[in-house]
Coordinates of C-alpha atoms and ligand atoms in Angstrom, one line a residue:
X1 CA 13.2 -22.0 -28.3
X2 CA 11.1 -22.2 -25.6
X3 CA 11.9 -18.4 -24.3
X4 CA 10.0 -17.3 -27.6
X5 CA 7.1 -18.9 -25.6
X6 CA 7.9 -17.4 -22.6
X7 CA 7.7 -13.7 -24.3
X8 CA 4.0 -14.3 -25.3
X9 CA 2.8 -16.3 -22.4
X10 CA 3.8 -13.4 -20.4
X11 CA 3.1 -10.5 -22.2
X12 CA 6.5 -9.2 -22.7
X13 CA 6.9 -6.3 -24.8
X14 CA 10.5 -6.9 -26.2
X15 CA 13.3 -9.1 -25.9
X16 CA 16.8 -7.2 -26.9
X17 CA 20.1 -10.0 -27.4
X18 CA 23.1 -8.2 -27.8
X19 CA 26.3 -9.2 -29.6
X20 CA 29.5 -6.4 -29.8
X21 CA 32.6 -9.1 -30.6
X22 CA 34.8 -6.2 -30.5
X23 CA 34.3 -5.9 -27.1
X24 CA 33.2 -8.9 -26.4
X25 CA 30.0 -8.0 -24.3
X26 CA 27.1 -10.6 -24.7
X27 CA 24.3 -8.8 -22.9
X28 CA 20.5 -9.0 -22.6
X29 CA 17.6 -5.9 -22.5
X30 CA 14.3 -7.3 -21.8
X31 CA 11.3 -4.9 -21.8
X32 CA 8.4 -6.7 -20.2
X33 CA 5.7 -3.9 -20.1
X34 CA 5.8 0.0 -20.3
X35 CA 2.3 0.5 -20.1
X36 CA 3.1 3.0 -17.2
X37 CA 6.2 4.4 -18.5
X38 CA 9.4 3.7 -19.7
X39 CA 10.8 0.7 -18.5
X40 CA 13.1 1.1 -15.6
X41 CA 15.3 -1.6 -14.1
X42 CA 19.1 -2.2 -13.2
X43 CA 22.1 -3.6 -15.2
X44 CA 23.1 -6.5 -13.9
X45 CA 27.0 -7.6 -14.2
X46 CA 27.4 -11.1 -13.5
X47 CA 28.8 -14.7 -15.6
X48 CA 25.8 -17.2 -16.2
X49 CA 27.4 -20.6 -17.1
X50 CA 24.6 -20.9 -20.1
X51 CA 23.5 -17.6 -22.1
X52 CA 20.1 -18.9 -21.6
X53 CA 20.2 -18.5 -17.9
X54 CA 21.3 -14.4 -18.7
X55 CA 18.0 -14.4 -20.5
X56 CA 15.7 -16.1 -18.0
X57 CA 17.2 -13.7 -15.2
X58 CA 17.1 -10.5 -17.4
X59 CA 13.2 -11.8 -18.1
X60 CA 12.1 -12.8 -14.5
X61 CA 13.9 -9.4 -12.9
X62 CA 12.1 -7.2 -15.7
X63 CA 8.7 -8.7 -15.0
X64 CA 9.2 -8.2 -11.2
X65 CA 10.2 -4.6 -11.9
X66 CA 6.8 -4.1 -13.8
X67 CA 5.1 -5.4 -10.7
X68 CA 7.0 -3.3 -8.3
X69 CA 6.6 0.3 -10.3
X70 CA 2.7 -0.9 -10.6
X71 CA 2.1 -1.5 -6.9
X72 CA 4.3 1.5 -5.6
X73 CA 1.9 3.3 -8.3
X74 CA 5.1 4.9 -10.0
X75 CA 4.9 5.9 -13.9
X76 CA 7.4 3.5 -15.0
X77 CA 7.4 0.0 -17.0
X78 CA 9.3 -3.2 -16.2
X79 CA 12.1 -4.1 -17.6
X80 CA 16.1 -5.6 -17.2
X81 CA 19.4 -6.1 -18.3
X82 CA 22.3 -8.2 -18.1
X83 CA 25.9 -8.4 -19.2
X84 CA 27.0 -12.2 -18.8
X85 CA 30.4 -11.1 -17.8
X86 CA 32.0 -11.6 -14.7
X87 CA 31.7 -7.9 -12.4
X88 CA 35.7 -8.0 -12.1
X89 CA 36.4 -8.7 -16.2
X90 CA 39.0 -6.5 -17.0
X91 CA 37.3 -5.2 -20.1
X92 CA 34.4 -3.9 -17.9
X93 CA 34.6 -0.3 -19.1
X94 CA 34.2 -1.3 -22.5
X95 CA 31.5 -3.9 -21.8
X96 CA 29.5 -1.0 -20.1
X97 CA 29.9 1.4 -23.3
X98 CA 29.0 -1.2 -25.7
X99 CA 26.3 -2.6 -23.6
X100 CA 24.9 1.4 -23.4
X101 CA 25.4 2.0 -26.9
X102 CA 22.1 -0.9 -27.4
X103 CA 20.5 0.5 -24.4
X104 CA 20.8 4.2 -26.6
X105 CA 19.4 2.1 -29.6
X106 CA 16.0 2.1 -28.2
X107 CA 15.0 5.5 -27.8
X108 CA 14.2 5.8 -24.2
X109 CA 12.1 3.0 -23.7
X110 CA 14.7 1.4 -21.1
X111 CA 16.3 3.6 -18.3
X112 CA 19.1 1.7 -16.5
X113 CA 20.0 1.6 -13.3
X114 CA 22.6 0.0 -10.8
X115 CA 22.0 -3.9 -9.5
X116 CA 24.2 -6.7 -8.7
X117 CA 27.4 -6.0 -10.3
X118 CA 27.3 -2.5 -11.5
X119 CA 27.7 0.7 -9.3
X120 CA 26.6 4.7 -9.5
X121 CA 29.9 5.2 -11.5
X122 CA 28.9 2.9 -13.8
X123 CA 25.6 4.2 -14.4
X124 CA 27.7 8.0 -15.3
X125 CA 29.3 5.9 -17.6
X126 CA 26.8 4.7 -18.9
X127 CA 25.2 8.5 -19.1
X128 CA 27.6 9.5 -21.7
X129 CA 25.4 7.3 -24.0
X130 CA 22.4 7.3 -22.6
X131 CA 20.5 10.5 -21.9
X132 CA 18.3 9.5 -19.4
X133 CA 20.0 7.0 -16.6
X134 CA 19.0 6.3 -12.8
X135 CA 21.0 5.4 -9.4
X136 CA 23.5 7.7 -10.5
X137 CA 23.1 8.2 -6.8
X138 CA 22.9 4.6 -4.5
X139 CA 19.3 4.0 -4.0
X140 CA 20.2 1.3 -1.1
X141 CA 19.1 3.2 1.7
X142 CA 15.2 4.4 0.3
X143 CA 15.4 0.4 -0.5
X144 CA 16.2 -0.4 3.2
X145 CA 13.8 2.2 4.2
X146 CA 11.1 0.7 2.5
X147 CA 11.9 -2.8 3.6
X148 CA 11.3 -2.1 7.3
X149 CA 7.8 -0.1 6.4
X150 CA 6.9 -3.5 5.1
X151 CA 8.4 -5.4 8.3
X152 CA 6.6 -3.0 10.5
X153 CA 3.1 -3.8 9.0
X154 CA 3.9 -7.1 8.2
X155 CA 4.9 -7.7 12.0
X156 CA 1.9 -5.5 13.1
X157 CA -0.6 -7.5 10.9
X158 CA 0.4 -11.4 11.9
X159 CA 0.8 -9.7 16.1
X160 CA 4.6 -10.5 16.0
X161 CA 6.6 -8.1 18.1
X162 CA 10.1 -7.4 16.4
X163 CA 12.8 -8.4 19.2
X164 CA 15.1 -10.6 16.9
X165 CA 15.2 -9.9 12.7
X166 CA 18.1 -12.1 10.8
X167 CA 19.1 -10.4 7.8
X168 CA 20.8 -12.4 4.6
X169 CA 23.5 -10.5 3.1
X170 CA 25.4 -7.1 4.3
X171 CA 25.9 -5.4 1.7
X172 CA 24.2 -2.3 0.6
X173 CA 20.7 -3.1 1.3
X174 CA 21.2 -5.6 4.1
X175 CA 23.9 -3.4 6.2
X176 CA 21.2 -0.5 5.9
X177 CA 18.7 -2.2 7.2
X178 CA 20.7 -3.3 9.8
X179 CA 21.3 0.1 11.1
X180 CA 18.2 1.1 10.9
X181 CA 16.9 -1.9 13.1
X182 CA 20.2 -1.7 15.3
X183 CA 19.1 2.2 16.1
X184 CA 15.4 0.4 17.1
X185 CA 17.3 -1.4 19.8
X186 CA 16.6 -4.5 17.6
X187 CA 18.4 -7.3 18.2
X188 CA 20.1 -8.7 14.9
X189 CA 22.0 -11.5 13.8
X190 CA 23.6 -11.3 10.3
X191 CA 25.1 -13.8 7.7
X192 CA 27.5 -13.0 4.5
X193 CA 29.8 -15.6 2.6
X194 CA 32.2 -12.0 3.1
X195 CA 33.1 -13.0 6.6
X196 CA 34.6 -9.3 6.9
X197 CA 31.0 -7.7 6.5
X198 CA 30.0 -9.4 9.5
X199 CA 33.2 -8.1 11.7
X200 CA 31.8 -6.8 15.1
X201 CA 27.8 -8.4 14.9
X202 CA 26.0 -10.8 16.1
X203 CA 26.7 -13.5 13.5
X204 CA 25.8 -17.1 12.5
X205 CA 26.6 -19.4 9.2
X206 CA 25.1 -18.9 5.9
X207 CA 23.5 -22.1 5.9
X208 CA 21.6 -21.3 9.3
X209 CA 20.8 -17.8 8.5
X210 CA 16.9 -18.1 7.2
X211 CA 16.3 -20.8 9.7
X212 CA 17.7 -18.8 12.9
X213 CA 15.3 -18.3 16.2
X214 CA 14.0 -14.8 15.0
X215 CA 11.0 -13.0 14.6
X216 CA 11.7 -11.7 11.1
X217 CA 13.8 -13.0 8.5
X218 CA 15.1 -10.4 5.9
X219 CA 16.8 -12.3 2.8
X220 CA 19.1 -9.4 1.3
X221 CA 21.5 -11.3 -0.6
X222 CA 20.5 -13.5 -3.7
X223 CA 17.3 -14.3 -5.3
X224 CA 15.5 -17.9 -5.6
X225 CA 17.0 -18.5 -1.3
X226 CA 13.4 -19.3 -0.2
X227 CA 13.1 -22.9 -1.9
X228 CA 10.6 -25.3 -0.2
X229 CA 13.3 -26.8 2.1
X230 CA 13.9 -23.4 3.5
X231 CA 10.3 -22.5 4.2
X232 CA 10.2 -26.1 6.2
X233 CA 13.1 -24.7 8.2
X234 CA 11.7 -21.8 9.1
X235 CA 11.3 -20.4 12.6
X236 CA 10.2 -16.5 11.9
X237 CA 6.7 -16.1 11.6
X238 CA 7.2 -13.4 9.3
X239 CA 9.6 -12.8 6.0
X240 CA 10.2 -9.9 4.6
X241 CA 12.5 -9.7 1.1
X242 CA 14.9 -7.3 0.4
X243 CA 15.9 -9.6 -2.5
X244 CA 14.4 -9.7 -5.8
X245 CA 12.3 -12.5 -6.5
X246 CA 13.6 -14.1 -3.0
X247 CA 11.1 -17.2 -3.7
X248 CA 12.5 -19.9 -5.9
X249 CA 8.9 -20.5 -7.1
X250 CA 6.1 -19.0 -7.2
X251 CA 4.0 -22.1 -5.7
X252 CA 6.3 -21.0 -2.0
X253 CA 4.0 -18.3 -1.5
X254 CA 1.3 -20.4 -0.7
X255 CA 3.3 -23.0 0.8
X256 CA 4.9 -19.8 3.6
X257 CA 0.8 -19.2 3.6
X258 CA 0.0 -23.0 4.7
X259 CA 2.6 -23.1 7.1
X260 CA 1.1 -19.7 8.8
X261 CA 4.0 -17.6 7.7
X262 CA 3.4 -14.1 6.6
X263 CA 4.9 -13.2 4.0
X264 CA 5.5 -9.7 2.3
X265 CA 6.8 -10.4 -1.7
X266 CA 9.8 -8.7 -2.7
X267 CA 8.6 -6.4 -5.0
X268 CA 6.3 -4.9 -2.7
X269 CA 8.7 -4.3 0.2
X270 CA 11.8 -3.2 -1.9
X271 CA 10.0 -0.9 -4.2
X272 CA 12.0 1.9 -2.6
X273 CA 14.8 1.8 -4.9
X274 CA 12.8 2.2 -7.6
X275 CA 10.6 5.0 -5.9
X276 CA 14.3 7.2 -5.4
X277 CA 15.1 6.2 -9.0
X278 CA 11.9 7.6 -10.4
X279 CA 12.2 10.8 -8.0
X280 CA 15.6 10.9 -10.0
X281 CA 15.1 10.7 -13.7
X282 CA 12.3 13.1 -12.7
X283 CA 14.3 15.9 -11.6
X284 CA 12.3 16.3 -8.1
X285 CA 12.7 14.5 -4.7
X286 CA 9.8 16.0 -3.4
X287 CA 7.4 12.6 -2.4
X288 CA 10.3 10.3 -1.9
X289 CA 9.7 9.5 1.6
X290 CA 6.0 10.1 1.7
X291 CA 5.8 7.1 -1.3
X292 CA 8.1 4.3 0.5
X293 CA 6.5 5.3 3.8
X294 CA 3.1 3.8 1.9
X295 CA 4.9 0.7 1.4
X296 CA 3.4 0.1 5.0
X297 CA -0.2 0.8 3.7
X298 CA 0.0 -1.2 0.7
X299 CA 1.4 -4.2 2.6
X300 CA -1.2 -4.1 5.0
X301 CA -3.5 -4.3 2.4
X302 CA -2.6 -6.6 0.3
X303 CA -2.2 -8.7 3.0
X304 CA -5.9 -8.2 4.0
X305 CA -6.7 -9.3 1.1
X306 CA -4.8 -12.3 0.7
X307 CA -6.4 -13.7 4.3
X308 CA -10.2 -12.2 3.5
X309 CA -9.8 -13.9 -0.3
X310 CA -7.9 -17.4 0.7
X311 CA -5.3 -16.6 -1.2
X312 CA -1.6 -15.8 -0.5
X313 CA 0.3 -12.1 -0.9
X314 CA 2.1 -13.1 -4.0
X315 CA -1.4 -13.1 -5.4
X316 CA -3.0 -10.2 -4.0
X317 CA 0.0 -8.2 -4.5
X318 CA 0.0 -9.2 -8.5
X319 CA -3.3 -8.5 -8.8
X320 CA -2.8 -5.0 -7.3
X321 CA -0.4 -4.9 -10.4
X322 CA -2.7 -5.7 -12.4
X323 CA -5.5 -3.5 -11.7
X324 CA -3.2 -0.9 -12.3
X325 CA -2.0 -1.3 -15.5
X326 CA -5.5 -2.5 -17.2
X327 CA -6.7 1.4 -16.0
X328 CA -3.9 2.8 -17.7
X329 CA -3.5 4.3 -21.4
X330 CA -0.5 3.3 -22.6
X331 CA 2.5 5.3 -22.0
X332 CA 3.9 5.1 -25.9
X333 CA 1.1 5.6 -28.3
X334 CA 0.7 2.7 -30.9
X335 CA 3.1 3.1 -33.7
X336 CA 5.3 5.6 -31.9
X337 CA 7.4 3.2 -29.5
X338 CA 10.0 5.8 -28.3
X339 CA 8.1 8.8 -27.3
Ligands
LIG401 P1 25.2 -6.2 -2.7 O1 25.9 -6.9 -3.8 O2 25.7 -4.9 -2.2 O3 25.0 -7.1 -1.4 C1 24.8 -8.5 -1.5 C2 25.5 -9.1 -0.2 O4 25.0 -10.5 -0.1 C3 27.0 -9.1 -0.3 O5 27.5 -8.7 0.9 C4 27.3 -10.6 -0.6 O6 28.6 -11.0 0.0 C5 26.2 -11.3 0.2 N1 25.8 -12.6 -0.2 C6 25.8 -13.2 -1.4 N2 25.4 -14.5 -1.3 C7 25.2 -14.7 0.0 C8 24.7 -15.9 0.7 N3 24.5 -17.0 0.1 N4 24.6 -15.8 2.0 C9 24.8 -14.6 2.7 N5 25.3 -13.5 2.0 C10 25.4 -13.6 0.7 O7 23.7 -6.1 -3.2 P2 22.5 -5.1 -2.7 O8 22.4 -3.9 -3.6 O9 22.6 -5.0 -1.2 O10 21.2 -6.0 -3.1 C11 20.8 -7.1 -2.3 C12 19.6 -7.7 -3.0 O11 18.5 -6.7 -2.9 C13 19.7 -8.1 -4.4 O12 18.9 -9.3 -4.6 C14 19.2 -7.0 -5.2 O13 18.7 -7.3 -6.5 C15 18.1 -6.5 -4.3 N6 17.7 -5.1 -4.4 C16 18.6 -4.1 -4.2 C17 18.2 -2.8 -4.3 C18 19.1 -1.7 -4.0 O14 18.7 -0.5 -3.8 N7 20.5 -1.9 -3.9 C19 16.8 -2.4 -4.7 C20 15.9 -3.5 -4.8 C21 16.4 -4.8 -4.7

């Protein structure tokens, strides 16, 4: 199978398929690297019409998450999960508990967290098996925080001045990040496929959204929305993701570089979420804002670095990654996998 192939051409630590027919639940862990620390990422609750695509998504999002805790230089690993299951089943209580009882089977080297689908009262749920479980409080707002440190030094760095920023999506990330540009005096224009999120803004089709006249474009719905027929479309000079792994391939990131359009990747401008979540597991809240405020620091770097090298910020920003973890002993000893 060629996902087998996929584990060891990119270094992925574990790959967790889970069966409960009592419940029904077909669900995914995958663990890409916990080098830093245990591996923290959210449970996602959606239907995939082929298992395999649960499987790809649950890989791609746990690799991403490794990048992101690397580059917001948190102590945490990658990884995902995902319960191919519609988020309205009606069996979803007892998906989550069987789905937790797997996640309880691995001895703390997964910590889950809330994504698309799944909620803070979930993840209590979820705590009655699990002893250690994040966004038991809604991380969306350090995320949208963090996403417009990123637009500021993105905009800053390619001389853009932020008048007009279309936003993808209004839900919990997007509508805070609408507030916080709306309190700017930002213009904003908005798009949702839930016409009633949109109900008093400044709003155009979801079709026309990432192609609007703006200075920024913030995709906050969806991944995979920046395919190559988007980026053509493009008027913004500047994109800024609060969407996890927003490009449909990684080969965009150079194209959005050709075309002169700078762009920040996701997991470097929506690390906040994560950077809450680790405050919380932690017990302390202490550097919360001082860490996502960085996110401004580290975009600005890495896209220094992408223009000095040739290269584009997908690259840089990866490499950042993996600077990190080759300075790093190992979080779990060898031969002791759930410290
Ligand atoms: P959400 O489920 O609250 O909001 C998504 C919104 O996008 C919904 O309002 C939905 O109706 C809308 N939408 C879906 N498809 C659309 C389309 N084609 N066009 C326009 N709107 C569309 O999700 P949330 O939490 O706001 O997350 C958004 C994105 O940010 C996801 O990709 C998620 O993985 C990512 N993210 C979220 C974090 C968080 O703290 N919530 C942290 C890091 C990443």
């Amino acid at each position: 199978m060629s996902f087998l192939r996929d584990l060891r051409d990119r270094d992925f630590e574990q790959l967790v398929v889970c069966r409960d027919p009592a419940t029904g639940l077909e669900s995914v862990i995958a663990i890409h690297d916990t080098t830093l620390g245990p591996a923290l990422g959210g449970v996602r609750m959606r239907s995939y019409a082929d298992p395999e695509d649960a499987v790809r998504d649950a890989m791609n999002l746990a690799q991403a998450m490794t990048y992101k805790s690397a580059v917001a230089g948190l102590e945490l690993g990658g990884g995902k999960s995902v319960i191919n299951a519609p988020a309205d089943s009606p069996r979803r209580d007892d998906l989550l508990a069987a789905h937790a009882r797997f996640i309880a089977s691995l001895g703390g080297r997964y910590i889950p967290g809330a994504d698309m689908g799944t909620g803070a009262a979930d993840m209590d749920l979820i705590a009655r098996y699990v002893p250690r479980v994040s966004s038991r409080r809604d991380p969306s707002r350090f995320t949208a925080r963090g996403v417009l440190r990123a637009l500021d030094a993105a905009a800053s760095w390619a001389g853009v001045p932020v008048r007009r920023v279309a936003v993808q999506g209004l839900g919990k990330v997007g509508s805070h990040l609408v507030e916080l540009l709306r309190a700017r005096g930002v213009d904003v224009v908005v798009a949702d496929v839930d016409a009633s999120r949109v109900r008093g803004l400044d709003a155009v089709g979801v079709d026309e959204i990432l192609a609007a006249d703006v200075d920024v474009v913030c995709p906050c719905a969806a991944g995979g929305v920046l395919t190559e027929a988007v980026i053509d479309r493009l008027k913004a000079r500047v994109v800024v993701p609060g969407a996890n792994n927003a490009l449909a391939a990684d080969a965009d990131a150079a194209m959005l570089a050709a075309r002169g359009i700078v762009f920040v990747p996701d997991f470097v401008a929506n690390a906040g979420g994560v950077i809450a979540c680790e405050a919380e597991v932690k017990g302390t809240d202490d550097a919360i804002e001082a860490k996502i405020d960085a996110i401004g620091a580290t975009t600005e770097s890495i896209l220094e670095r992408a223009s000095r090298h040739g290269t584009d910020p997908l690259t840089e920003a990866r490499s950042l990654a993996a600077r990190r973890l080759s300075t790093h002993r190992p979080y779990f000893p060898a031969g002791d996998a759930t410290r």
